[in-house]
Coordinates of C-alpha atoms in Angstrom, one line a residue:
Chain A
M252 CA -25.0 20.6 19.7
T253 CA -28.1 18.7 18.8
Y254 CA -28.5 17.7 15.2
A255 CA -31.8 17.5 13.4
P256 CA -33.1 13.9 13.2
P257 CA -32.7 11.8 10.1
L258 CA -35.5 11.9 7.6
A259 CA -37.2 9.0 5.9
A260 CA -35.6 7.2 2.9
A261 CA -35.2 9.4 -0.2
A262 CA -35.7 12.6 1.8
Q263 CA -32.6 11.8 3.8
D264 CA -30.7 11.1 0.6
E265 CA -31.5 14.5 -0.9
T266 CA -31.7 16.9 2.1
R267 CA -29.3 19.8 2.2
E268 CA -29.2 19.7 6.0
L269 CA -26.7 17.7 8.1
R270 CA -28.9 15.1 9.8
P271 CA -26.4 12.4 10.9
K272 CA -27.9 8.9 11.5
F273 CA -26.1 7.7 14.7
D274 CA -26.2 4.1 15.6
E275 CA -27.5 2.6 18.8
H276 CA -24.2 3.6 20.5
G277 CA -24.6 7.2 19.2
L278 CA -21.8 6.8 16.6
I279 CA -21.3 7.2 12.9
A280 CA -18.4 5.7 10.9
A281 CA -15.7 8.1 9.8
I282 CA -13.3 7.3 6.9
A283 CA -10.2 9.4 6.7
Q284 CA -8.7 9.7 3.2
D285 CA -5.4 11.5 2.2
A286 CA -6.6 14.5 0.3
D287 CA -3.5 14.5 -1.9
T288 CA -2.8 10.8 -2.7
G289 CA -6.4 9.5 -2.3
D290 CA -5.1 6.7 0.0
V291 CA -7.6 5.6 2.6
L292 CA -5.9 6.1 5.9
M293 CA -8.2 4.7 8.6
L294 CA -11.7 4.1 9.7
A295 CA -12.8 5.4 13.1
W296 CA -16.0 6.6 14.8
M297 CA -17.6 9.9 15.8
N298 CA -20.3 10.8 18.2
A299 CA -22.2 14.1 17.8
E300 CA -19.6 16.0 19.8
A301 CA -16.7 14.6 17.8
L302 CA -18.5 15.6 14.6
E303 CA -19.3 19.0 15.8
Q304 CA -15.7 19.6 17.0
T305 CA -14.3 18.4 13.7
L306 CA -16.6 20.7 11.7
A307 CA -15.8 23.7 14.0
S308 CA -12.1 23.2 14.4
G309 CA -10.8 21.8 11.1
R310 CA -9.0 19.0 13.0
A311 CA -10.3 15.4 13.0
V312 CA -11.8 14.5 16.3
Y313 CA -13.1 11.0 16.9
W314 CA -14.8 9.0 19.6
S315 CA -12.4 6.3 20.9
R316 CA -14.4 3.2 21.5
S317 CA -11.5 1.5 23.4
R318 CA -10.8 4.5 25.7
N319 CA -14.4 5.7 25.8
K320 CA -13.6 9.3 25.3
L321 CA -13.1 12.0 22.7
W322 CA -9.9 11.6 20.7
R323 CA -8.5 14.6 19.0
K324 CA -6.2 12.9 16.5
G325 CA -2.6 13.9 17.0
D326 CA -2.9 15.4 20.5
E327 CA -0.9 12.5 21.9
S328 CA 1.0 11.2 18.9
G329 CA 1.5 14.5 17.0
H330 CA 0.0 12.8 14.0
E331 CA -2.7 15.4 13.3
Q332 CA -5.4 15.4 10.6
H333 CA -6.3 18.7 9.1
I334 CA -9.6 18.7 7.3
V335 CA -9.8 19.6 3.6
D336 CA -13.4 18.6 3.3
I337 CA -16.1 16.5 5.0
R338 CA -18.6 14.5 3.1
V339 CA -21.6 12.5 4.2
D340 CA -23.0 9.5 2.5
C341 CA -26.6 9.1 1.2
D342 CA -28.2 8.0 4.5
Q343 CA -25.8 10.0 6.6
D344 CA -24.5 7.2 8.7
A345 CA -21.0 7.6 7.5
V346 CA -18.7 10.6 6.9
L347 CA -15.6 10.8 4.6
L348 CA -12.9 13.2 5.8
K349 CA -10.4 14.4 3.2
V350 CA -7.4 15.3 5.3
R351 CA -3.8 16.4 5.3
Q352 CA -2.1 13.9 7.6
T353 CA 1.0 14.7 9.7
G354 CA 3.1 11.5 10.1
G355 CA 1.4 8.1 10.1
A356 CA -2.4 7.8 10.5
C357 CA -2.0 4.3 12.0
H358 CA -1.0 3.7 15.7
T359 CA 1.6 1.2 14.4
G360 CA 3.5 4.1 12.8
R361 CA 2.4 3.2 9.3
R362 CA 1.0 5.8 6.9
S363 CA -2.3 4.0 6.5
C364 CA -4.0 1.3 8.7
F365 CA -4.8 -0.7 5.5
Y366 CA -1.2 -2.1 5.1
R367 CA -2.1 -5.7 4.5
I368 CA -3.7 -7.4 1.5
A369 CA -5.9 -10.5 2.0
T370 CA -5.5 -13.4 -0.3
G371 CA -7.9 -16.0 1.1
A372 CA -6.9 -16.4 4.7
A373 CA -3.4 -15.1 4.3
L374 CA -2.3 -11.5 4.6
T375 CA 0.7 -9.9 2.9
E376 CA 2.0 -6.4 3.6
G377 CA 2.3 -4.1 0.6
Chain B
M233 CA -16.1 -20.8 6.9
T234 CA -15.0 -20.0 10.4
Y235 CA -12.2 -17.5 10.8
A236 CA -9.5 -17.7 13.4
P237 CA -10.3 -15.4 16.4
P238 CA -8.6 -12.0 16.7
L239 CA -5.3 -11.9 18.7
A240 CA -4.5 -9.4 21.4
A241 CA -3.3 -5.9 20.7
A242 CA 0.0 -5.7 18.7
A243 CA -0.2 -9.4 17.7
Q244 CA -3.4 -8.6 15.8
D245 CA -1.7 -5.7 14.1
E246 CA 1.2 -7.8 12.8
T247 CA -0.3 -11.2 12.1
R248 CA -0.2 -12.6 8.6
E249 CA -3.5 -14.4 9.1
L250 CA -6.9 -13.1 8.3
R251 CA -8.6 -12.8 11.8
P252 CA -11.5 -10.4 11.3
K253 CA -12.8 -8.8 14.4
F254 CA -16.6 -8.8 14.0
D255 CA -18.7 -6.6 16.2
E256 CA -21.5 -7.7 18.5
H257 CA -23.7 -8.1 15.4
G258 CA -21.1 -10.3 13.7
L259 CA -20.2 -7.5 11.2
I260 CA -17.1 -5.6 10.0
A261 CA -17.2 -2.3 8.1
A262 CA -16.3 -2.5 4.4
I263 CA -15.1 0.6 2.5
A264 CA -15.3 0.4 -1.3
Q265 CA -12.9 2.5 -3.2
D266 CA -12.6 3.0 -7.0
A267 CA -9.4 1.3 -7.9
D268 CA -8.7 3.7 -10.8
T269 CA -9.8 7.1 -9.5
G270 CA -9.3 6.6 -5.8
D271 CA -12.7 7.9 -5.1
V272 CA -14.4 6.4 -2.0
L273 CA -17.6 5.0 -3.3
M274 CA -19.5 3.6 -0.3
L275 CA -19.4 2.2 3.2
A276 CA -21.2 -1.1 3.9
W277 CA -21.0 -4.1 6.2
M278 CA -19.9 -7.7 5.9
N279 CA -20.5 -10.7 8.0
A280 CA -18.2 -13.8 7.8
E281 CA -20.1 -15.3 4.9
A282 CA -20.1 -12.0 2.9
L283 CA -16.3 -11.7 3.5
E284 CA -15.7 -15.3 2.5
Q285 CA -17.9 -15.0 -0.7
T286 CA -16.1 -11.7 -1.6
L287 CA -12.7 -13.3 -1.2
A288 CA -13.7 -16.4 -3.1
S289 CA -15.7 -14.9 -6.0
G290 CA -14.0 -11.6 -6.8
R291 CA -17.3 -9.8 -6.5
A292 CA -18.2 -7.6 -3.6
V293 CA -20.8 -9.2 -1.3
Y294 CA -22.1 -7.4 1.7
W295 CA -24.6 -8.0 4.5
S296 CA -27.6 -5.7 4.1
R297 CA -28.6 -4.5 7.6
S298 CA -31.9 -3.1 6.3
R299 CA -32.9 -6.2 4.4
N300 CA -31.1 -8.6 6.8
K301 CA -29.6 -10.8 4.1
L302 CA -26.6 -11.2 2.0
W303 CA -26.3 -8.6 -0.8
R304 CA -24.2 -9.4 -3.8
K305 CA -23.7 -5.9 -5.1
G306 CA -25.2 -5.5 -8.6
D307 CA -27.4 -8.7 -8.6
E308 CA -30.5 -6.5 -8.7
S309 CA -29.1 -3.1 -9.9
G310 CA -26.5 -4.4 -12.4
H311 CA -24.0 -2.1 -10.6
E312 CA -21.4 -4.8 -9.8
Q313 CA -18.2 -4.3 -8.0
H314 CA -15.3 -6.4 -9.2
I315 CA -12.5 -6.8 -6.7
V316 CA -8.9 -5.6 -7.5
D317 CA -7.6 -6.1 -3.9
I318 CA -8.9 -6.4 -0.4
R319 CA -7.1 -4.9 2.5
V320 CA -7.7 -5.2 6.3
D321 CA -6.9 -2.5 8.8
C322 CA -4.6 -2.9 11.8
D323 CA -7.0 -4.5 14.2
Q324 CA -9.0 -6.1 11.4
D325 CA -12.4 -4.6 12.2
A326 CA -12.6 -3.0 8.8
V327 CA -11.8 -3.9 5.2
L328 CA -11.0 -1.8 2.2
L329 CA -12.1 -3.1 -1.2
K330 CA -10.4 -1.6 -4.3
V331 CA -13.0 -2.2 -7.0
R332 CA -13.9 -1.7 -10.6
Q333 CA -17.5 -0.3 -10.4
T334 CA -20.1 -0.9 -13.0
G335 CA -22.5 2.1 -13.1
G336 CA -23.1 4.0 -9.8
A337 CA -22.2 2.6 -6.5
C338 CA -25.0 4.6 -4.8
H339 CA -28.6 3.4 -4.7
T340 CA -29.5 7.0 -5.8
G341 CA -27.7 6.4 -9.1
R342 CA -24.8 8.6 -8.2
R343 CA -21.3 7.3 -8.7
S344 CA -20.4 7.6 -5.0
C345 CA -22.5 7.7 -1.9
F346 CA -20.4 10.7 -0.7
Y347 CA -21.9 13.3 -2.9
R348 CA -22.5 16.0 -0.3
I349 CA -20.0 18.2 1.4
A350 CA -20.8 19.4 5.0
T351 CA -20.1 23.1 5.9
G352 CA -21.4 23.4 9.4
A353 CA -25.0 22.1 9.4
A354 CA -25.5 22.8 5.6
L355 CA -24.8 20.3 2.8
T356 CA -23.9 21.2 -0.7
E357 CA -23.6 18.7 -3.6
G358 CA -20.3 18.6 -5.4

C-alpha cells in the first residue's frame, strides 16, 4: 500500500486522512500502551508495510531495525499484541497502539521495557 | 555532560548506569505520559543536553528537530511539563517521562497529540 503524502503544517494536524510522515529510513515511531492498565510497554518502529499489516490484521507488526525485517510481535516469543485502537499524533510521525499484551512486551521477559527509573546517572528498577 | 557509552546486548538491559543510546543524529525518543491519567501526551526527541537538563531541572527539555535547538517545554506556550519520574527502556534508546502537564501538550491546543484514531486510511477524532 502507498499512503498519501503528508500535508503542510496545520493541514496535516487536522486532516481526516492517514498520511504518515515516514523518516529518512521510511519509519515512524510506534508506542505500545497496555489498553487496560495504561502502562507504556515499548517503543518500536514501523514502515509502511508494518503499519498496513497492523491496521489490517489487528496484531502489532513492527519493522525490526536490528534484524532489518518485518516483525509480527509474538510470532517467535508468543507475546502477541492485539490492537484495541491505533492513534496518530498531530504531524503523523508517531503512532500510539493501545493493545492487549500476551506475556511480557519486553525481550527481557518483563512486562514493560521501561522497568528502570533514572535518578541522575543512576538507574533503579521499579 | 558526557554519558557513558552503551554496553553490548544484555549488559545494556541490566546495567544500573544511565547509558543512553543516541541515534546517528545524537537523539533518543522521549515519550511524555500524564502521571495522573496515564494518557500518552506526545513523542519528542532529546539530545544529551536535553536529557541532562531534564534530569537536573525537573522540567521536560527536548531537542526541536524543526527549529534545531533546545526546547524547554512551556517556555513559549506556558504549557510546562513537570517531571514525576523518568524511565529508560531496555536498550536505552527511549525514555518515558511521567509528567504533570500544564494546559495542552499539543501545539494544536489539545491535551494530547494523539487525538485521532485510525481505521484503515480514515482518521476520526476522539
